[in-house]
Tab-separated table of C-alpha atoms and ligand atoms in Angstrom:
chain	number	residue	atom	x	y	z
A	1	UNK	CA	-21.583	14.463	-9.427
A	2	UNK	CA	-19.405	11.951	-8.691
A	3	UNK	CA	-17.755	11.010	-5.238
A	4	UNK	CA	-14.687	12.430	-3.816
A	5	UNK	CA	-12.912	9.606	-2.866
A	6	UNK	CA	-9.535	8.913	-1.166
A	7	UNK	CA	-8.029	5.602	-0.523
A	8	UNK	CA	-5.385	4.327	1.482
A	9	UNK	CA	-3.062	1.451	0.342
A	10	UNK	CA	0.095	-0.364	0.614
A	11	UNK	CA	1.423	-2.220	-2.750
A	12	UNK	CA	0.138	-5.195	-5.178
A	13	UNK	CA	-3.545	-5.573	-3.486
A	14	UNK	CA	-4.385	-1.979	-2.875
A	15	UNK	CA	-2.529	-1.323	-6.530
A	16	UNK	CA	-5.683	-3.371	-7.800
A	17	UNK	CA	-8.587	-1.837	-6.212
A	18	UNK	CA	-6.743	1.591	-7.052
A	19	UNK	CA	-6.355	0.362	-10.455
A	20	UNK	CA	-10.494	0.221	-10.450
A	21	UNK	CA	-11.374	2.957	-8.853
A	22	UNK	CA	-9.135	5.242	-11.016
A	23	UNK	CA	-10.878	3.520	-14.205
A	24	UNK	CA	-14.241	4.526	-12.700
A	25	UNK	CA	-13.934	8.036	-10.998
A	26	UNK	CA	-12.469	11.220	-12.675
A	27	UNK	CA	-8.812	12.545	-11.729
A	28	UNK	CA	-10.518	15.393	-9.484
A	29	UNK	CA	-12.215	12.956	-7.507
A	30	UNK	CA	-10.135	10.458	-6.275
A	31	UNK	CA	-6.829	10.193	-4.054
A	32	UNK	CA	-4.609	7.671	-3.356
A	33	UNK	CA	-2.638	7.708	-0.136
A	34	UNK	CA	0.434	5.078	0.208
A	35	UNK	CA	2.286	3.332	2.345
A	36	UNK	CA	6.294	4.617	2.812
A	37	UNK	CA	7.373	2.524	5.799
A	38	UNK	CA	8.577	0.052	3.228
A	39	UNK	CA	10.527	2.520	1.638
A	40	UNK	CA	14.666	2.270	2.218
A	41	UNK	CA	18.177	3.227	0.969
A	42	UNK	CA	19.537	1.214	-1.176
A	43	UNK	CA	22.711	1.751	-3.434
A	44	UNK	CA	22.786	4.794	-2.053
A	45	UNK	CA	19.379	4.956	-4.002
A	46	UNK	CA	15.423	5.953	-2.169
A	47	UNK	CA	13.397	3.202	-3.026
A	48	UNK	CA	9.777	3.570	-2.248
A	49	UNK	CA	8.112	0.408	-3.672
A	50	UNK	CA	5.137	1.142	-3.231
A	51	UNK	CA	4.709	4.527	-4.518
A	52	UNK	CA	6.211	2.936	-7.187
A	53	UNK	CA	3.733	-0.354	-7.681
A	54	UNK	CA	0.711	2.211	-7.473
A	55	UNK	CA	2.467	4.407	-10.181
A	56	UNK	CA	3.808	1.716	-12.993
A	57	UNK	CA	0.206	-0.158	-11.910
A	58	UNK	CA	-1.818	3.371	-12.865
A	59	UNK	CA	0.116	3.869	-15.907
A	60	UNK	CA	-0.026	0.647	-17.606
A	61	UNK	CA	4.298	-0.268	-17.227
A	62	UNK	CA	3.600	-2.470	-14.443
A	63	UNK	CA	5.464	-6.169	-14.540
A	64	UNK	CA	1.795	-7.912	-14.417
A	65	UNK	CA	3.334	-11.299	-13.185
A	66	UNK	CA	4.816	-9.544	-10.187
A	67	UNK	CA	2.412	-6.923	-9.139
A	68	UNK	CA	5.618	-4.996	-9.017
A	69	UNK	CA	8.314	-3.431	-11.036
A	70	UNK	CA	8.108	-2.456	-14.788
A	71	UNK	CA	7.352	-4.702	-17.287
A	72	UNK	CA	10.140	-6.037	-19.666
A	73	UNK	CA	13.030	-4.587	-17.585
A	74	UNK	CA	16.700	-5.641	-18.001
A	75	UNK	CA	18.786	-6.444	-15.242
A	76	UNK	CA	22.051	-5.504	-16.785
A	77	UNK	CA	22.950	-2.810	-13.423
A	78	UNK	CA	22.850	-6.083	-11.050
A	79	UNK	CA	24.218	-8.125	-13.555
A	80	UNK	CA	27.046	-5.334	-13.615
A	81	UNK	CA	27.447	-5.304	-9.965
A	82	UNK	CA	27.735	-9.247	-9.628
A	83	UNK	CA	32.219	-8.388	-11.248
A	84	UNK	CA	31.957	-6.665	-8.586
A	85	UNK	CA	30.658	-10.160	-6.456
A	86	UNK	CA	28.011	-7.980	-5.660
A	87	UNK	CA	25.253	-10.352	-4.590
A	88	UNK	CA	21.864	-8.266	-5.204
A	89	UNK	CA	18.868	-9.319	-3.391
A	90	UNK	CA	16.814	-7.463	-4.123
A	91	UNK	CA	15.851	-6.656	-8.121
A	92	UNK	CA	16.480	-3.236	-8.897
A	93	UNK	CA	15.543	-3.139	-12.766
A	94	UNK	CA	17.108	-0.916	-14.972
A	95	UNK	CA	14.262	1.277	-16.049
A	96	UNK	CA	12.756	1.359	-12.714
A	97	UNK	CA	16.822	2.582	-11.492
A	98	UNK	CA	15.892	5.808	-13.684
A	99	UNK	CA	13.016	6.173	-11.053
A	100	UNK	CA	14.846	5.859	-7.830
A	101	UNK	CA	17.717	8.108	-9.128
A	102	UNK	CA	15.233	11.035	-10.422
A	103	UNK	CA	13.683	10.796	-7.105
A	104	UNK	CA	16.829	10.929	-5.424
A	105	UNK	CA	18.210	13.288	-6.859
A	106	UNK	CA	15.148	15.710	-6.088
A	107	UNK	CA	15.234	15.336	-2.962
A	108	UNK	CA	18.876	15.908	-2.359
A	109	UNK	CA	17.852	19.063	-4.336
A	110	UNK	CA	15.159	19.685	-1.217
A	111	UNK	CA	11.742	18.379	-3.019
A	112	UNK	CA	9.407	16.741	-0.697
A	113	UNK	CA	8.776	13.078	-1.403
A	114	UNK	CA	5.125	14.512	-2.033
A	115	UNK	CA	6.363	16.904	-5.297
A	116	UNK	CA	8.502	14.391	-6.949
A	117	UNK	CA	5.571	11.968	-6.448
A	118	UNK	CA	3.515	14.172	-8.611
A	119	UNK	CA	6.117	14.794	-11.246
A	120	UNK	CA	6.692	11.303	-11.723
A	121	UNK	CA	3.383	10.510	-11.654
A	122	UNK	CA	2.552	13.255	-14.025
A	123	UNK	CA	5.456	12.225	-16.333
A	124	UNK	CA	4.162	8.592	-16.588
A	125	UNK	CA	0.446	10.329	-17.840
A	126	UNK	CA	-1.294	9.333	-14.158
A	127	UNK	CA	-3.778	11.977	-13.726
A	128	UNK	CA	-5.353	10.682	-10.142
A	129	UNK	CA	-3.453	11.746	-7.160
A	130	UNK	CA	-1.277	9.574	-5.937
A	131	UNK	CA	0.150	10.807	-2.388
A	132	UNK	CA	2.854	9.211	0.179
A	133	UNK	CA	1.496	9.432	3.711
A	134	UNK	CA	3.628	11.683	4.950
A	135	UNK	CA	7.014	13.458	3.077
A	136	UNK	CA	8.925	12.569	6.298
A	137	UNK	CA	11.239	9.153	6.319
A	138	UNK	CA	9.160	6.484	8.215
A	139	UNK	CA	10.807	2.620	8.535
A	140	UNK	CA	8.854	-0.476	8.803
A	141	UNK	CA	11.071	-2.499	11.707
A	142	UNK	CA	10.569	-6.001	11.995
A	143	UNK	CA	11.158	-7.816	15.127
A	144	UNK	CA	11.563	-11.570	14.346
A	145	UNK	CA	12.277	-14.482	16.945
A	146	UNK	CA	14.968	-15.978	15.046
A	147	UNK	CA	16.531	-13.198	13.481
A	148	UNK	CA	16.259	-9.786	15.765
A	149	UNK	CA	15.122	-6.785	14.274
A	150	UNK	CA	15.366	-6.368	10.721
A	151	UNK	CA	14.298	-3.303	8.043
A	152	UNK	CA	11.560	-4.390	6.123
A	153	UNK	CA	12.843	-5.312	3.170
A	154	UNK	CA	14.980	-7.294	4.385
A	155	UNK	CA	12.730	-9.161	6.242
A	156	UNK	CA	10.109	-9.107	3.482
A	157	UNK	CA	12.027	-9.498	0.087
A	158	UNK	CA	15.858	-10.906	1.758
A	159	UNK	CA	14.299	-13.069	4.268
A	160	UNK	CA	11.077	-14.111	1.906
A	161	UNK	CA	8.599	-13.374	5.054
A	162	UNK	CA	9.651	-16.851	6.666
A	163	UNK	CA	11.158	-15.303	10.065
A	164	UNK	CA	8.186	-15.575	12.984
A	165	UNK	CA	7.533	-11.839	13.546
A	166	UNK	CA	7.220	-10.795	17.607
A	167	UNK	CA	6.858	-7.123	17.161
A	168	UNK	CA	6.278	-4.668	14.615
A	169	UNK	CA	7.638	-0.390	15.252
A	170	UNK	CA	7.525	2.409	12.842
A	171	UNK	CA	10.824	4.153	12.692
A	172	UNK	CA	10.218	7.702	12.423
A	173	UNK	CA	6.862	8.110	12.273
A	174	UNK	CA	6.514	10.032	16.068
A	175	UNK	CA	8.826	13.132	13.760
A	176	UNK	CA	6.354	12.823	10.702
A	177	UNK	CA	3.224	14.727	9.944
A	178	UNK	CA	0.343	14.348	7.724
A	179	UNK	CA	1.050	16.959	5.036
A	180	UNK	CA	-0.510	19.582	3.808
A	181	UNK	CA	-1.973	17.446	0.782
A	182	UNK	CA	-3.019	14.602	2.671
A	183	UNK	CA	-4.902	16.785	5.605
A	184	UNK	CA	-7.192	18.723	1.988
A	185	UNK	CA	-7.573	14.796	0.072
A	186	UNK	CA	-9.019	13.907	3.669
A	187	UNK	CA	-11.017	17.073	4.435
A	188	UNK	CA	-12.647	16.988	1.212
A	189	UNK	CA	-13.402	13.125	1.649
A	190	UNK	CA	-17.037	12.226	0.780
A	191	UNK	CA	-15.808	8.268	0.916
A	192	UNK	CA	-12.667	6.786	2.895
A	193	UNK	CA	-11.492	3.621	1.828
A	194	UNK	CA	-8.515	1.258	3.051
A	195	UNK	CA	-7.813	-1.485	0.328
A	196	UNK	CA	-6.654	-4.953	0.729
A	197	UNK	CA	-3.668	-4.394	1.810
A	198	UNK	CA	-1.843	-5.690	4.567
A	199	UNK	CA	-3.578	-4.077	7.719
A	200	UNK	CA	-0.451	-4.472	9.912
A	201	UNK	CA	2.360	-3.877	7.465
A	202	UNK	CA	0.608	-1.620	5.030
A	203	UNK	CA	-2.141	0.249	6.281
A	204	UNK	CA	-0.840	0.639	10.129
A	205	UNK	CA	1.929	2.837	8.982
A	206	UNK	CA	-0.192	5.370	7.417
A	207	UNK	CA	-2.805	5.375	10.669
A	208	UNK	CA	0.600	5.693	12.956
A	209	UNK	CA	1.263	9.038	11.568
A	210	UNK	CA	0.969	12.029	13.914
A	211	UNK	CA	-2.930	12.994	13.769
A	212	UNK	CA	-3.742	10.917	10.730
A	213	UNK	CA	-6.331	8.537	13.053
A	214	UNK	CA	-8.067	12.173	13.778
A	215	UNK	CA	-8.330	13.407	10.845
A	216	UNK	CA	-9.804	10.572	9.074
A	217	UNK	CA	-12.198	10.327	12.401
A	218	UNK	CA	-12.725	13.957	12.168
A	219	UNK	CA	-15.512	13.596	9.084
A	220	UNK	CA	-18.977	12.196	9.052
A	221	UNK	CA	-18.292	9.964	6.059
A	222	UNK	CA	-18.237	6.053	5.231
A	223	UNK	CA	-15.406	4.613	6.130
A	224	UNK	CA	-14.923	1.479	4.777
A	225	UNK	CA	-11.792	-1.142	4.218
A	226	UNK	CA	-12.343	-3.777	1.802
A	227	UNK	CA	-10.674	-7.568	3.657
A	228	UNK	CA	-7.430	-8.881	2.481
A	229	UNK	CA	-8.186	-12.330	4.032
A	230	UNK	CA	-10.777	-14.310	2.237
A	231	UNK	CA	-11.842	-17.778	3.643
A	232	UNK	CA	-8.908	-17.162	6.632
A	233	UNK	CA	-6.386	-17.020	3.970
A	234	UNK	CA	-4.757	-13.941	2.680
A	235	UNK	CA	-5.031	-12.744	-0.731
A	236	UNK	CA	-1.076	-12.525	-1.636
A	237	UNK	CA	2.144	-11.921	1.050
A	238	UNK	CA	2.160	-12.810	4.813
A	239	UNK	CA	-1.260	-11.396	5.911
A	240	UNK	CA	-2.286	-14.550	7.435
A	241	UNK	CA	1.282	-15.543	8.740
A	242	UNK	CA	1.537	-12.222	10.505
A	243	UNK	CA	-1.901	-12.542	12.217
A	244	UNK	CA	-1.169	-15.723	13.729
A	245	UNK	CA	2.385	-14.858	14.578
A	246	UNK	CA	0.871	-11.556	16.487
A	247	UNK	CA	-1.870	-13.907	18.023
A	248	UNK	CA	-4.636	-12.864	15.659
A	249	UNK	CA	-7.843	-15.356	14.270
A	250	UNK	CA	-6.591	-15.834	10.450
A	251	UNK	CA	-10.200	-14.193	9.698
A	252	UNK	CA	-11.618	-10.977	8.182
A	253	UNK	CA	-13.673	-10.668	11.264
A	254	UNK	CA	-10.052	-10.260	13.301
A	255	UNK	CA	-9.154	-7.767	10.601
A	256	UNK	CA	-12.064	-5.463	11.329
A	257	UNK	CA	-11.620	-5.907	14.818
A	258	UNK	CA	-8.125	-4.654	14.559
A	259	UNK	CA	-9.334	-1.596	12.555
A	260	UNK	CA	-12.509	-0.826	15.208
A	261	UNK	CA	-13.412	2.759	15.351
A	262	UNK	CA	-11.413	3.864	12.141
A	263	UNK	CA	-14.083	1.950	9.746
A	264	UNK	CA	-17.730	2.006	9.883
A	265	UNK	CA	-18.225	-0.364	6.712
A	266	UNK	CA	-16.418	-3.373	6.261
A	267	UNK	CA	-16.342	-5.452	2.774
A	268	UNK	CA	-15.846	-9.324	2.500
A	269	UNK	CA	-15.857	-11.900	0.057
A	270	UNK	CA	-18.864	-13.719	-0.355
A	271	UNK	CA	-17.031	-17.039	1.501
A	272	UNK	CA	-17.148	-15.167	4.367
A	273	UNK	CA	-20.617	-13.851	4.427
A	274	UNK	CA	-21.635	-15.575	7.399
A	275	UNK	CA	-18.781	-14.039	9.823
A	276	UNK	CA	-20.553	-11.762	12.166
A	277	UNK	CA	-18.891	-8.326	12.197
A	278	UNK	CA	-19.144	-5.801	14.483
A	279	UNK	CA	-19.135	-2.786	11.991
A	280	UNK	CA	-22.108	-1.017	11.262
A	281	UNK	CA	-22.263	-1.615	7.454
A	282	UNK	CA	-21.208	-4.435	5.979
A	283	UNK	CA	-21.567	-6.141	2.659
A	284	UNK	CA	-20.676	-9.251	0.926
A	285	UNK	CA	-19.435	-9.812	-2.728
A	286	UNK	CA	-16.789	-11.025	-5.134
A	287	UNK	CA	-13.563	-9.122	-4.053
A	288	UNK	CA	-10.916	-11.153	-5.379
A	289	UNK	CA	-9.081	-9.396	-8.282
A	290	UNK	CA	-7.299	-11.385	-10.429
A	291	UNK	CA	-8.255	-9.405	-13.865
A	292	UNK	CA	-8.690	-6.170	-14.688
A	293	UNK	CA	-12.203	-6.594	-15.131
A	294	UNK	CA	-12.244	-7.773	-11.545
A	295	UNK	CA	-11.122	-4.757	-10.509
A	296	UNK	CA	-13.312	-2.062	-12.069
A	297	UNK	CA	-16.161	-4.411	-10.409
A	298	UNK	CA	-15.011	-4.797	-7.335
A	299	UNK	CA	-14.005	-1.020	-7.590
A	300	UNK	CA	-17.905	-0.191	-8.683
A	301	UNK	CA	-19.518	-2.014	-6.080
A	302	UNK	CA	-17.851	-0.937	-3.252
A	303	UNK	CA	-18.720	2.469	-4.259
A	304	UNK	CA	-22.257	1.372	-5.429
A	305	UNK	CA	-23.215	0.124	-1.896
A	306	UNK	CA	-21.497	3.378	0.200
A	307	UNK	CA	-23.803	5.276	-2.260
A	308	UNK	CA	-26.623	3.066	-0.999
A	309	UNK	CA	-26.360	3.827	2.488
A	310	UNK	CA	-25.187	7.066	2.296
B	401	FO1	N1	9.582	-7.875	-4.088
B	401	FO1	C1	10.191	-9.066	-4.025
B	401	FO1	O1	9.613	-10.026	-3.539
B	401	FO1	N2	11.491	-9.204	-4.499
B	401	FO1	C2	12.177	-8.166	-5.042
B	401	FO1	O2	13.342	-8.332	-5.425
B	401	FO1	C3	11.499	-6.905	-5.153
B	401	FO1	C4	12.098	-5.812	-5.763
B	401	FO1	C5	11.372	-4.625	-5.925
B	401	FO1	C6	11.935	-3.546	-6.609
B	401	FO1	C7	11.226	-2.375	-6.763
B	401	FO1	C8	9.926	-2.274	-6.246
B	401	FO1	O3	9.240	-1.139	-6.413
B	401	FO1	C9	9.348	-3.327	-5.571
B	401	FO1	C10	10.074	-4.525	-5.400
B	401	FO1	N3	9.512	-5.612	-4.729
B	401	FO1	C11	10.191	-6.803	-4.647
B	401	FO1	C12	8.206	-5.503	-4.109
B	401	FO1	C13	8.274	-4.936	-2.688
B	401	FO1	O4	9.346	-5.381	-1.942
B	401	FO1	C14	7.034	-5.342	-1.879
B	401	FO1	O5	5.997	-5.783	-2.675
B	401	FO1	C15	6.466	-4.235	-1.087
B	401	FO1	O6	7.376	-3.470	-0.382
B	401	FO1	C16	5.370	-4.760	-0.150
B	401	FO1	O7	4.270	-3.980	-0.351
């Protein structure tokens, strides 16, 4: 019988190991919970970006080259909007506009972000569950020294991660609650896994929800976060910016410091296998994932070596 297995991520690097893990385990046994503090309003539009990399990356529309987006869009909305002198920064695609404005739409109608996840999700043919962390509106606030406070996307897509980041805050979260579908994915949780996704901008929203540190603390079971910094750099995005900025070591042993008691197995690459780590379990392989390939490995021996020591 196979696992149950849920997994918490943010976008492109947790899209991969979900990616893997969804080729290896059936539907039934595996969950994927994601990151919203990136999500926004823009155009009057919800954009969740990284429901939305998980869900084009699990159905096989994902723009490959960007980790993001769906592949062969148009632009002709933006392009539309520039008469206007519109000057888009961020790229809205048209195909992936038809997301944003179904999802808006339900839930102006009252849908939680949680239903018209599935229904999306469904629509696209991906059978695993993909989940948000929470249905209510959470916003990643960046506080920068040069440029105040700024909403995430603006400091991450706008701003291209450059401003030095002082403080981090969660907008929201204190009024959010770990839903009813989250609180049975974890409960039934033979294997917790965070991916390797940005710890601070990914991966601490979903921990800062209301009881979500408890309930994944609640259960006996391996908890284990694969690193998104290899040889003290990071994978893709501002991992290893951020870390120095907040007065971190750039290294996967300051990662698993930062997530202490919430894992009990910690995964490296094999360029870091002499960092000594103060998690119980810990393992050492391959775990960057540039092919597919790559990621149904790295997917089957993370789950290969929990099995080991469970
Ligand atoms: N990332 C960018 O760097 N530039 C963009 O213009 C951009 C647009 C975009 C549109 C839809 C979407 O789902 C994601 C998009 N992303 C873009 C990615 C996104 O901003 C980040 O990767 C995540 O929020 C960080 O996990």
């Amino acid at each position: 019988m196979a696992l149950n297995v849920v997994v918490f991520v943010g976008g492109v690097g947790g899209a991969k190991l979900a990616y893997g893990l969804a080729h290896i385990l059936p539907p039934e046994n595996l969950t994927i919970i994601v990151n919203t503090g990136d999500d926004f309003w823009h155009y009057g539009l919800r954009v969740c970006p990284d429901l939305d990399t998980i869900m084009y990356t699990l159905s096989g529309l994902v723009n490959k080259t960007n980790g993001w987006g769906i592949d062969g869009d148009t632009r002709a909305v933006l392009d539309a909007m520039q008469r206007y002198g519109e000057a888009p920064w961020f790229q809205l695609g048209d195909q992936d506009i038809a997301t944003h404005l179904l999802r808006t739409q339900a839930l102006a109608d009252g849908e939680t972000l949680t239903q018209i996840t599935t229904k999306l999700n469904t629509a696209l043919g991906v059978q695993h569950r993909v989940l948000p962390m929470t249905d209510a509106p959470v916003a990643t606030m960046v506080d920068t020294v040069d440029q105040g406070e700024l909403a995430f996307q603006t400091y991450f897509v706008r701003h291209r991660w450059q401003p030095v980041v002082k403080s981090l805050r969660f907008e929201g979260v204190e009024a959010a609650a770990v839903t009813p579908e989250v609180r049975a994915a974890l409960q039934s949780a033979d294997v917790i896994l965070i991916g390797p996704s940005n710890p601070w901008l990914s991966i601490a929203p979903i921990l800062a929800v209301p009881g979500m540190r408890e309930l994944i603390l609640a259960y006996d079971v391996p908890r284990v976060a694969v690193s998104p910094i290899i040889g003290g750099k990071a994978v893709k995005g501002p991992a290893a910016k951020l870390m120095v900025e907040l007065g971190y070591e750039q290294t996967a042993q300051a990662v698993a410091d930062y997530y202490g008691e919430v894992i009990n197995g910690f995964v490296v690459d094999t360029v870091d296998a002499g960092l000594s780590l103060g998690v119980q379990h810990t393992a050492n392989f391959e775990i960057i994932m540039n092919s597919e390939s790559d990621r149904i490995s790295v997917a089957k021996n993370v789950l290969q070596w929990i099995q080991a020591w469970v």
